[in-house]
Amino acid sequence: MAEEALRNSRSRNKMPLNMALPPQRGQLKKLFMKLGEKVGVMEKTEYTGRFNDACRDVDDYKVVLEDVAIQLMSVMQQNPRYVPNPPAAMQIESPPNEDPWEMLTPVMAVIAQHMEQKAPVEARTVSSQKMGQMHREFQKKGRRCIHAIRTFLNVDYENLNDARKELEKMRQELDFAKHELKAAKTPESIEVKNAVYEQALMQFKTQLEKTEAMLNAVPNHKESHRKEIIRFFEVLKKYHEDCANAAAIN
């Protein structure tokens, strides 16, 4: 009878390790973990200084890169109404017929009718129309130039941020499992709590490796962004040269 009772007890203790906690118990667990960390009852797993430095660096870089993206878009689109704040799709083109050059063209055509010498004004009207077309083309090319910058702000950084949040969740789970293992008294509970701890440790290490890999990729992202900024100014130079040629009327 005693052996059967022990087997039944072990069977009850060996619940599936990945079984979700009931909502109420899960909330109490989170509250206990937070309180335990604050009062120092629960030992906290610390990240390395290198990891923390990398996280701070990417957060600072993201803020700077947002400013760069906004200012580059402002060069392409002078109307602040059409310059979005990242993260966003960063579409910067004006609505149809609302580009400054497009709005100037019909006005030039009207005022030409009031001039005795219409030809010079009409020629500038044609130039205005051409520059409107070139401006929209410049906006498209310029936006393509900062593709990696847009992708980093909209996708890469957000994915990294999600990975860090998941890692922090795994860290709390690990610390809680470690605390419960230390508090276990009977051989049966020690066996169960140790299995839970081992699983939590494995999940934490896996998520940490994933997050570190994303952080290690940041220097490559920075190099891509550097190249894009240089390329943007090359496109800008070509645009101004084309505008100068369009405005040059003999």
Coordinates of C-alpha atoms in Angstrom, one line a residue:
M1 CA 0.0 0.0 0.0
A2 CA 2.8 2.4 0.9
E3 CA 4.6 1.7 -2.4
E4 CA 1.4 2.2 -4.3
A5 CA 0.7 5.5 -2.6
L6 CA 4.3 6.7 -3.3
R7 CA 3.8 5.8 -7.0
N8 CA 0.5 7.7 -7.1
S9 CA 2.1 10.7 -5.4
R10 CA 5.0 10.8 -8.0
S11 CA 2.5 10.4 -10.8
R12 CA 0.6 13.4 -9.6
N13 CA 3.7 15.5 -9.2
K14 CA 5.0 14.7 -12.7
M15 CA 2.7 17.0 -14.6
P16 CA 3.6 18.1 -18.1
L17 CA 6.3 20.7 -17.9
N18 CA 4.9 22.9 -20.6
M19 CA 1.3 22.9 -19.2
A20 CA 0.0 26.4 -19.0
L21 CA -0.9 27.8 -15.5
P22 CA -4.5 28.8 -14.8
P23 CA -4.9 32.6 -15.4
Q24 CA -5.3 33.4 -11.7
R25 CA -2.3 31.3 -10.7
G26 CA -0.2 32.8 -13.5
Q27 CA -1.0 36.3 -12.3
L28 CA -0.1 35.5 -8.8
K29 CA 3.1 33.9 -10.0
K30 CA 4.1 37.1 -11.8
L31 CA 3.2 39.2 -8.8
F32 CA 5.3 37.0 -6.6
M33 CA 8.3 37.2 -8.9
K34 CA 8.2 41.0 -9.0
L35 CA 7.8 41.3 -5.3
G36 CA 10.6 38.7 -4.7
E37 CA 13.0 40.7 -6.9
K38 CA 12.2 44.0 -5.2
V39 CA 12.7 42.7 -1.6
G40 CA 15.7 40.6 -2.6
V41 CA 14.0 37.3 -1.7
M42 CA 14.5 35.9 -5.2
E43 CA 17.9 35.7 -6.7
K44 CA 18.0 37.5 -10.0
T45 CA 19.9 36.2 -13.0
E46 CA 22.1 39.0 -14.3
Y47 CA 23.0 39.7 -17.9
T48 CA 26.7 40.3 -18.8
G49 CA 28.0 43.8 -19.1
R50 CA 28.7 43.3 -22.8
F51 CA 25.0 42.3 -23.3
N52 CA 23.7 45.3 -21.5
D53 CA 26.1 47.6 -23.3
A54 CA 24.9 46.2 -26.7
C55 CA 21.3 46.8 -25.7
R56 CA 21.9 50.4 -24.7
D57 CA 23.9 51.0 -27.9
V58 CA 21.1 49.7 -30.2
D59 CA 18.5 51.7 -28.3
D60 CA 20.6 54.9 -28.6
Y61 CA 21.3 54.1 -32.3
K62 CA 17.6 53.6 -33.1
V63 CA 16.8 57.1 -31.8
V64 CA 19.6 58.7 -33.8
L65 CA 18.6 56.7 -36.9
E66 CA 15.0 57.9 -36.6
D67 CA 16.2 61.5 -36.7
V68 CA 18.3 60.8 -39.7
A69 CA 15.4 59.1 -41.5
I70 CA 13.1 62.1 -40.7
Q71 CA 15.6 64.6 -42.0
L72 CA 16.4 62.7 -45.1
M73 CA 12.6 62.4 -45.8
S74 CA 12.3 66.2 -45.2
V75 CA 14.9 66.8 -47.9
M76 CA 12.8 64.8 -50.3
Q77 CA 9.5 66.2 -49.1
Q78 CA 9.5 69.8 -47.8
N79 CA 5.9 69.8 -46.7
P80 CA 6.0 68.4 -43.1
R81 CA 2.4 67.2 -43.5
Y82 CA 3.7 64.4 -45.7
V83 CA 6.8 63.5 -43.6
P84 CA 5.8 60.5 -41.3
N85 CA 7.5 59.7 -38.0
P86 CA 9.1 56.3 -37.9
P87 CA 8.3 53.5 -37.5
A88 CA 6.0 53.8 -40.5
A89 CA 5.9 52.9 -44.2
M90 CA 7.6 56.3 -44.8
Q91 CA 5.7 57.2 -47.9
I92 CA 6.6 60.8 -48.7
E93 CA 5.0 61.6 -52.0
S94 CA 2.5 64.4 -52.1
P95 CA -1.1 63.6 -53.3
P96 CA -1.6 64.0 -57.1
N97 CA -1.2 67.6 -58.3
E98 CA -0.1 68.8 -54.8
D99 CA 3.7 68.7 -55.4
P100 CA 4.9 72.4 -55.3
W101 CA 6.1 72.2 -58.9
E102 CA 2.8 70.7 -60.0
M103 CA 0.9 73.5 -58.2
L104 CA 3.1 76.1 -59.8
T105 CA 2.7 74.9 -63.4
P106 CA -1.0 75.9 -63.9
V107 CA -0.4 79.2 -62.2
M108 CA 2.4 79.9 -64.7
A109 CA 0.2 79.0 -67.6
V110 CA -2.4 81.5 -66.4
I111 CA -0.1 84.3 -65.8
A112 CA 1.5 83.8 -69.2
Q113 CA -1.8 84.9 -70.7
H114 CA -1.4 88.3 -69.1
M115 CA 2.0 88.9 -70.5
E116 CA 2.8 90.7 -73.8
Q117 CA 5.8 88.4 -74.2
K118 CA 4.3 85.0 -73.5
A119 CA 7.0 82.8 -74.9
P120 CA 9.6 83.2 -72.1
V121 CA 6.9 82.5 -69.4
E122 CA 5.5 79.6 -71.3
A123 CA 9.0 78.1 -71.6
R124 CA 9.3 78.3 -67.8
T125 CA 6.0 76.7 -67.5
V126 CA 7.3 73.7 -69.4
S127 CA 10.4 73.7 -67.1
S128 CA 8.1 73.7 -64.0
Q129 CA 6.2 70.7 -65.4
K130 CA 9.5 68.9 -66.0
M131 CA 10.8 69.6 -62.5
G132 CA 7.6 68.4 -61.0
Q133 CA 8.1 65.1 -62.7
M134 CA 11.8 65.0 -61.7
H135 CA 10.9 65.8 -58.1
R136 CA 8.5 62.8 -57.9
E137 CA 11.2 60.6 -59.4
F138 CA 13.7 61.9 -57.0
Q139 CA 11.4 61.0 -54.1
K140 CA 11.0 57.5 -55.3
K141 CA 14.7 57.0 -55.8
G142 CA 15.6 58.7 -52.5
R143 CA 13.1 56.5 -50.6
R144 CA 14.6 53.4 -52.3
C145 CA 18.1 54.6 -51.2
I146 CA 17.1 54.3 -47.5
H147 CA 15.5 50.9 -47.8
A148 CA 17.7 49.3 -45.2
I149 CA 17.2 52.2 -42.8
R150 CA 13.5 51.9 -43.1
T151 CA 13.6 48.1 -42.7
F152 CA 15.7 48.4 -39.5
L153 CA 13.3 50.9 -37.9
N154 CA 10.2 49.1 -39.0
V155 CA 11.2 45.4 -38.7
D156 CA 14.7 44.6 -37.4
Y157 CA 14.6 46.8 -34.3
E158 CA 11.0 45.8 -33.5
N159 CA 12.0 42.1 -33.8
L160 CA 15.0 42.7 -31.6
N161 CA 12.8 44.5 -29.0
D162 CA 10.3 41.6 -29.0
A163 CA 13.2 39.1 -28.5
R164 CA 14.5 41.1 -25.6
K165 CA 11.0 41.1 -24.0
E166 CA 10.7 37.4 -24.5
L167 CA 14.2 36.9 -23.0
E168 CA 13.2 38.9 -19.9
K169 CA 10.1 36.8 -19.5
M170 CA 12.3 33.7 -19.7
R171 CA 14.7 35.1 -17.2
Q172 CA 11.9 35.7 -14.7
E173 CA 10.7 32.1 -15.3
L174 CA 14.2 30.8 -14.7
D175 CA 14.6 32.8 -11.5
F176 CA 11.2 31.6 -10.2
A177 CA 12.1 28.0 -11.0
K178 CA 15.4 28.3 -9.2
H179 CA 13.7 29.8 -6.2
E180 CA 11.1 27.0 -6.1
L181 CA 13.9 24.3 -6.5
K182 CA 15.8 25.8 -3.5
A183 CA 12.6 25.8 -1.4
A184 CA 11.7 22.1 -2.3
K185 CA 12.0 19.8 0.7
T186 CA 11.0 16.2 -0.3
P187 CA 12.8 14.1 -2.9
E188 CA 9.7 14.0 -5.0
S189 CA 9.2 17.7 -5.1
I190 CA 13.0 18.2 -5.7
E191 CA 12.8 15.9 -8.7
V192 CA 9.8 17.8 -10.2
K193 CA 11.2 21.3 -9.4
N194 CA 14.6 20.4 -10.8
A195 CA 13.0 19.2 -14.1
V196 CA 11.1 22.5 -14.3
Y197 CA 14.3 24.4 -13.6
E198 CA 16.3 22.5 -16.3
Q199 CA 13.6 23.3 -18.8
A200 CA 13.5 27.0 -17.8
L201 CA 17.3 27.2 -18.1
M202 CA 17.3 25.6 -21.5
Q203 CA 14.6 28.0 -22.8
F204 CA 16.5 31.0 -21.3
K205 CA 19.8 30.0 -23.0
T206 CA 18.1 29.4 -26.3
Q207 CA 16.4 32.8 -26.2
L208 CA 19.6 34.5 -25.0
E209 CA 21.5 33.0 -28.0
K210 CA 18.8 34.2 -30.4
T211 CA 18.9 37.7 -28.9
E212 CA 22.7 37.9 -28.9
A213 CA 22.7 36.9 -32.6
M214 CA 20.4 39.8 -33.4
L215 CA 22.6 42.2 -31.4
N216 CA 25.7 40.9 -33.1
A217 CA 24.1 41.7 -36.5
V218 CA 23.7 45.4 -35.6
P219 CA 27.2 46.5 -36.8
N220 CA 26.3 45.0 -40.3
H221 CA 23.1 47.0 -40.2
K222 CA 25.1 50.2 -39.4
E223 CA 27.4 49.6 -42.3
S224 CA 24.4 49.2 -44.7
H225 CA 23.0 52.5 -43.4
R226 CA 26.2 54.3 -43.9
K227 CA 26.3 53.2 -47.5
E228 CA 22.7 54.2 -48.0
I229 CA 23.3 57.7 -46.7
I230 CA 26.2 58.2 -49.1
R231 CA 24.1 56.8 -51.9
F232 CA 21.3 59.2 -51.0
F233 CA 23.5 62.2 -51.5
E234 CA 24.7 60.9 -54.9
V235 CA 21.0 60.7 -56.0
L236 CA 20.4 64.2 -54.5
K237 CA 23.3 65.6 -56.5
K238 CA 22.0 64.1 -59.7
Y239 CA 18.5 65.5 -59.0
H240 CA 19.8 69.0 -58.6
E241 CA 21.9 68.7 -61.8
D242 CA 18.8 67.6 -63.7
C243 CA 16.8 70.5 -62.3
A244 CA 19.5 72.9 -63.3
N245 CA 19.4 71.6 -66.8
A246 CA 15.7 71.8 -66.9
A247 CA 15.7 75.4 -65.7
A248 CA 18.4 76.5 -68.2
I249 CA 16.5 78.1 -71.1
N250 CA 18.3 79.8 -73.9

